[in-house]
Tab-separated table of C-alpha atoms in Angstrom:
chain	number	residue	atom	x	y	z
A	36	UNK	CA	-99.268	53.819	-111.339
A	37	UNK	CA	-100.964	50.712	-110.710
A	38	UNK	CA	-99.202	47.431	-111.767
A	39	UNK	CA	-100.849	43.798	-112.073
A	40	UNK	CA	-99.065	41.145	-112.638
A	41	UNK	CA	-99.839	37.496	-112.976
A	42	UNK	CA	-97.819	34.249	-112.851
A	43	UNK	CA	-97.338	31.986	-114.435
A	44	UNK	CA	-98.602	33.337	-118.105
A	45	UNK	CA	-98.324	30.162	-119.512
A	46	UNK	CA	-99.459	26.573	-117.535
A	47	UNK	CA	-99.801	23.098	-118.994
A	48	UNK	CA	-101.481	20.883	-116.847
A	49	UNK	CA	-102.463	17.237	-116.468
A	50	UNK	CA	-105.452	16.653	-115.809
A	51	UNK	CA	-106.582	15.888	-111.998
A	52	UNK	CA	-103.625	18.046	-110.801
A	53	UNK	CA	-103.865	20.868	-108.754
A	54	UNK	CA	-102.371	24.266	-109.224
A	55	UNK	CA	-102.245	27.708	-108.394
A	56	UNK	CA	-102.075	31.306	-110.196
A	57	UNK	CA	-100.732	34.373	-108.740
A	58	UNK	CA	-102.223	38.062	-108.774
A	59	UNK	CA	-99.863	40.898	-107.683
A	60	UNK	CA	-100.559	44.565	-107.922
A	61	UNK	CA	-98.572	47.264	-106.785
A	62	UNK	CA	-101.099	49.441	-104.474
A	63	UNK	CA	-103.872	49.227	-102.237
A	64	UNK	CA	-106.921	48.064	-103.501
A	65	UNK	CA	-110.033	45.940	-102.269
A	66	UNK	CA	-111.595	45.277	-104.582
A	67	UNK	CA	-109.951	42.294	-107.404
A	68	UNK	CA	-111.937	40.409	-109.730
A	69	UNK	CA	-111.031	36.871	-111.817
A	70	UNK	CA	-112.137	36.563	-115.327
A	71	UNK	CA	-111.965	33.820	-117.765
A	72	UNK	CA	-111.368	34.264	-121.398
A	73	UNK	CA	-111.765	30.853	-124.298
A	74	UNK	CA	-110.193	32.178	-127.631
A	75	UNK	CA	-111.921	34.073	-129.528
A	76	UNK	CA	-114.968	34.982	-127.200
A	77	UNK	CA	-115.513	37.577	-124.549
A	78	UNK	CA	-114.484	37.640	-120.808
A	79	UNK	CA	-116.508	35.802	-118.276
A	80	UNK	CA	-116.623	36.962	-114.689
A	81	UNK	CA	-115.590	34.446	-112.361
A	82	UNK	CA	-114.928	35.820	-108.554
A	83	UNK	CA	-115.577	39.483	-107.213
A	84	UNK	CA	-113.240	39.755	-104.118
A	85	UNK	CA	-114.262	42.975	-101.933
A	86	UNK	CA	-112.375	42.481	-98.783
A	87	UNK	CA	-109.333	41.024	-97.273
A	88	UNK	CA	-109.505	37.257	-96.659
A	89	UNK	CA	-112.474	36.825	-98.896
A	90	UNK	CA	-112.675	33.111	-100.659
A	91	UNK	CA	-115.163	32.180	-103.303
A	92	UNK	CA	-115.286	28.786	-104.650
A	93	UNK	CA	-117.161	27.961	-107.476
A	94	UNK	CA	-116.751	24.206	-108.803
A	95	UNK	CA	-112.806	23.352	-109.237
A	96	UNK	CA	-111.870	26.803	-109.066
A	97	UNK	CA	-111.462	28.747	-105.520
A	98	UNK	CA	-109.822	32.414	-105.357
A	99	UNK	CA	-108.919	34.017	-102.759
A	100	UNK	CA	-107.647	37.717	-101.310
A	101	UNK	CA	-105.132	39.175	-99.391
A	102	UNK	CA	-105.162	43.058	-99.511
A	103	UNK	CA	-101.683	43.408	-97.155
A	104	UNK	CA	-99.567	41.138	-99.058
A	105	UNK	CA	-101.414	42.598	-102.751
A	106	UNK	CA	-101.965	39.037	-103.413
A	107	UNK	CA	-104.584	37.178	-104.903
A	108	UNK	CA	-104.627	33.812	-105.710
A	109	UNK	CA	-106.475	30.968	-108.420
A	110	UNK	CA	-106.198	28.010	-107.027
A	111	UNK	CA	-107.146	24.591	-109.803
A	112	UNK	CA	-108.316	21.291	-108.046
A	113	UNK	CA	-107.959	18.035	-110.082
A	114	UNK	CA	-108.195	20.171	-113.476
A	115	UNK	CA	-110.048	18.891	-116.699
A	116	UNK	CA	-109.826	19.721	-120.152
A	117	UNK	CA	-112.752	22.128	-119.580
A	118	UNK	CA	-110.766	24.530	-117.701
A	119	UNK	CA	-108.373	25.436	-120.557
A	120	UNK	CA	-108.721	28.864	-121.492
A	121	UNK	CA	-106.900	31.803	-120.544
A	122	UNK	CA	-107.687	33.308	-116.440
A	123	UNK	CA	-107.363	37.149	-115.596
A	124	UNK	CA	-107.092	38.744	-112.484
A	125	UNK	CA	-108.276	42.786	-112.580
A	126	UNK	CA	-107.755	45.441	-110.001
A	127	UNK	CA	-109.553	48.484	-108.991
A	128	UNK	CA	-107.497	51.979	-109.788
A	129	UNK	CA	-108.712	55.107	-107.790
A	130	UNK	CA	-108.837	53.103	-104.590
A	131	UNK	CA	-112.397	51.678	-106.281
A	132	UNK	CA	-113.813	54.808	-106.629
A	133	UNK	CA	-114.837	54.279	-110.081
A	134	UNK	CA	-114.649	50.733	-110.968
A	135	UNK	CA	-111.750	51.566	-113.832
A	136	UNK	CA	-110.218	48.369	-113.859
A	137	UNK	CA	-106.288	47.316	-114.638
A	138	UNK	CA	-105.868	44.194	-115.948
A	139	UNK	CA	-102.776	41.393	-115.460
A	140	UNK	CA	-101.612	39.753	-119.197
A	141	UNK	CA	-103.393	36.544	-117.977
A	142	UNK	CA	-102.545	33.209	-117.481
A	143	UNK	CA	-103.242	30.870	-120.631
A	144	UNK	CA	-103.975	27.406	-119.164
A	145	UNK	CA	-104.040	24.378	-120.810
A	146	UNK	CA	-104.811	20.868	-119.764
A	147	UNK	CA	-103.952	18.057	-121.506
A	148	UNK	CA	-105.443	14.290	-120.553
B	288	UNK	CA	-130.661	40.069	-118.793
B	289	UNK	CA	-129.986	39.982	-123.138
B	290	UNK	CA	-126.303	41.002	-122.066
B	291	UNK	CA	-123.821	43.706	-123.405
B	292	UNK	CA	-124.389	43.750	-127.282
B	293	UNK	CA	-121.622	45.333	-129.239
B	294	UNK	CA	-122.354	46.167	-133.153
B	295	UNK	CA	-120.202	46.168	-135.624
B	296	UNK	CA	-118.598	42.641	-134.464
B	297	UNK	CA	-115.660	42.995	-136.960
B	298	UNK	CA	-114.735	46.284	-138.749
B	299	UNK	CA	-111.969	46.504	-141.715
B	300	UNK	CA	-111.249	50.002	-142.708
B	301	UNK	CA	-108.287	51.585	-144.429
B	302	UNK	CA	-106.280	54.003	-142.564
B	303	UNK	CA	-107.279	57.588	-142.513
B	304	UNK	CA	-111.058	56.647	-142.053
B	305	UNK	CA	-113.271	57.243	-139.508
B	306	UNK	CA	-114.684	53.987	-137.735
B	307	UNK	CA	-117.731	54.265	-134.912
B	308	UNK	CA	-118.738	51.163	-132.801
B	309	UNK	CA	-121.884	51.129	-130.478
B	310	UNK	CA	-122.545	49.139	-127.311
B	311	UNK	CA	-125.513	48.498	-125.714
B	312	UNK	CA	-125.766	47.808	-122.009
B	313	UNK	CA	-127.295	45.572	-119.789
B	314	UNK	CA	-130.947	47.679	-119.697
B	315	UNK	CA	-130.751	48.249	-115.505
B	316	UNK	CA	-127.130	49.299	-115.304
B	317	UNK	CA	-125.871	52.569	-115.058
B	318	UNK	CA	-122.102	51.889	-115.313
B	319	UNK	CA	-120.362	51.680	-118.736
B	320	UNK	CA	-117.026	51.200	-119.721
B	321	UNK	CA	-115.045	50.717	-122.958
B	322	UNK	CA	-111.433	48.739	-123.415
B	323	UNK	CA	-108.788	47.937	-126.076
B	324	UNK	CA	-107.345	44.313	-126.198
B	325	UNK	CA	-104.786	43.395	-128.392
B	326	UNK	CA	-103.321	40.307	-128.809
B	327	UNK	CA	-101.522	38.474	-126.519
B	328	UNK	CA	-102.897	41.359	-123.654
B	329	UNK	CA	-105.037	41.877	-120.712
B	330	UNK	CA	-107.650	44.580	-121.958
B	331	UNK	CA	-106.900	48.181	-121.146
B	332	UNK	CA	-109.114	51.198	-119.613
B	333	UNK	CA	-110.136	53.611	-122.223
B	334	UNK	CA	-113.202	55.049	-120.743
B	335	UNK	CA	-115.968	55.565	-118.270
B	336	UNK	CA	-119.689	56.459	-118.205
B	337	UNK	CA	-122.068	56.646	-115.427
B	338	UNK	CA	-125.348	57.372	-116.918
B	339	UNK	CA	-124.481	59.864	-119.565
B	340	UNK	CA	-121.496	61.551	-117.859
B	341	UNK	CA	-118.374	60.700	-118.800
B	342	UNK	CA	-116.586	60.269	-115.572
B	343	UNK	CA	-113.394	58.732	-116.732
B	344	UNK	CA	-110.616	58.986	-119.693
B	345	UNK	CA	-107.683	57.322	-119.840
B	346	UNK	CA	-104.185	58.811	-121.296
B	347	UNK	CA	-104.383	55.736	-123.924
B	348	UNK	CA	-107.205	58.107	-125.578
B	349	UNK	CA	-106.136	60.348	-128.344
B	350	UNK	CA	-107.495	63.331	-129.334
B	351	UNK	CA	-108.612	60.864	-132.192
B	352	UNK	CA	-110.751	59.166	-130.069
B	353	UNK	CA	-114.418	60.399	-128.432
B	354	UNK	CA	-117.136	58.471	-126.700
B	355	UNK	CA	-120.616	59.686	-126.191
B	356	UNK	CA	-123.711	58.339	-123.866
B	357	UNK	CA	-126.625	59.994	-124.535
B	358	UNK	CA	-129.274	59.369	-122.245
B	359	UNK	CA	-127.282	57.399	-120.786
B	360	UNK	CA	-128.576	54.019	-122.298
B	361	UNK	CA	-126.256	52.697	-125.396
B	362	UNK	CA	-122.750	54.197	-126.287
B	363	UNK	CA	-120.745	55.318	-129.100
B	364	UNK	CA	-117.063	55.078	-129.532
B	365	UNK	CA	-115.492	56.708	-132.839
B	366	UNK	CA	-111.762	56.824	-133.602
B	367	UNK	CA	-110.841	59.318	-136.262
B	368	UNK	CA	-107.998	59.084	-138.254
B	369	UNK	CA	-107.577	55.614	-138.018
B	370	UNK	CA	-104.045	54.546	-137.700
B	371	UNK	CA	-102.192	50.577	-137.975
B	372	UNK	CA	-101.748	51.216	-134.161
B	373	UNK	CA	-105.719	51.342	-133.514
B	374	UNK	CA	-106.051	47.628	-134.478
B	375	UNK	CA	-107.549	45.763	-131.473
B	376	UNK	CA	-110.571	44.513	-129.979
B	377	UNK	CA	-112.721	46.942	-128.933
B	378	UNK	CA	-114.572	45.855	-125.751
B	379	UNK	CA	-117.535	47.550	-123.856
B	380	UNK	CA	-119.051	46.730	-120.531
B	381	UNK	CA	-121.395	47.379	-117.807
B	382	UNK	CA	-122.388	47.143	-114.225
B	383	UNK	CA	-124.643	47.819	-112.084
B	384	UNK	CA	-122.153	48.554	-108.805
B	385	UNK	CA	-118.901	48.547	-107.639
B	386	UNK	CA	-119.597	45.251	-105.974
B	387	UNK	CA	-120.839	43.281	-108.850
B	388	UNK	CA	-118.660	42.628	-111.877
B	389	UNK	CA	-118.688	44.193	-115.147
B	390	UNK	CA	-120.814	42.131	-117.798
B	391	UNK	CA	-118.150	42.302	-121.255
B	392	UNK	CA	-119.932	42.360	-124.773
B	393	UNK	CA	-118.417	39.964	-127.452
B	394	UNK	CA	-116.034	43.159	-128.737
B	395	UNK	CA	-116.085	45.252	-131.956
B	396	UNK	CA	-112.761	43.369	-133.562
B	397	UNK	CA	-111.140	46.544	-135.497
B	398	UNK	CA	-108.952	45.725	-138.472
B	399	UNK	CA	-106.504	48.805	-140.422
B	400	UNK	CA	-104.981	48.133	-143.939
């Protein structure tokens, strides 16, 4: 059975500091995708990783994938209050046959000024 | 692109009844899923459509519960029976491949007394 898991699940950051959040999951799969979640709402697609040593960056947020460690990572650069919410990493089951996804318990981020 | 709508946004029922949500899809895509969140949780597989077949079901889904697609345009997800153990947020999305990522709708928040 596929496993996700993410650390840290909690993070309080200052802002401008940098800082990273870990994906794990327990067989193969290449395809992993980051969401963000603000309370309350719905979840916002951030990266879609479909291959080993893929990187997207998009503002201060850059993920990245490594399919032969099961790793993915969320890396923060100089944070800002913006960027609180809570960040979760999803993984293909069936190999990504049907796009069924398994999600980690996120990572609920919060930086303070 | 109006996005995934989902309809009813909240739902308070009193156990025993019966309780149907709808989603509809982003118009182009063919891929449809539903998930459960509950508090505190990363949202969990429930169910799969691609057009109007059900591909998908996950052991999380009772007897209680049954989804339809007809046409294969907007979905239906009714829970019979409702129990305390069926309050969540009900989530729906879409996609239009395996490579792009799945567009949530704001949720169907379910309530039991």
């Amino acid at each position: 059975e596929l496993k996700v898991e993410q650390n840290p699940l909690f993070l309080s950051m200052q802002e401008g500091k940098n800082y990273t959040i870990y994906c794990n999951y327990s067989t193969t799969s290449d395809r992993l995708y980051w969401y963000r979640q603000d309370p309350g709402k719905s979840l916002e697609s951030l990266f879609v990783l479909l291959s080993n040593g893929a990187v997207k960056q998009e503002g201060r947020l850059m993920a990245s994938l490594d399919t032969k460690a099961r790793l993915s990572t969320l890396h923060i650069t100089a944070a800002v209050h913006d960027l609180s919410a809570t960040y979760f990493c999803a993984v293909d089951v069936n190999g990504g046959s049907q796009g069924n996804l398994i999600f980690g318990k996120g990572t609920k981020l919060s930086v303070k000024p | 692109d109006t996005g995934v709508s989902q309809d009813p946004r909240h739902k308070i029922t009193k156990r025993g009844q019966n309780v149907t949500f709808r989603c509809d899809p982003i118009s182009e895509h063919n891929r449809l899923y539903w998930y459960r969140q509950t508090l505190g949780q990363g949202p969990e597989f429930l169910t799969y459509f691609q057009n109007e077949a059900q591909l998908e079901k996950s052991r999380l889904l009772s007897d209680r519960f049954s989804a339809e697609r007809p046409k294969g345009s907007f979905s239906t997800l009714e829970i019979q029976r409702t129990e305390q153990g069926d309050s969540a947020m009900y989530l729906c999305a879409s996609s239009l491949s395996l490579s792009q990522p799945q567009h949530f709708g704001d949720g169907t928040r379910l309530s039991i007394l």
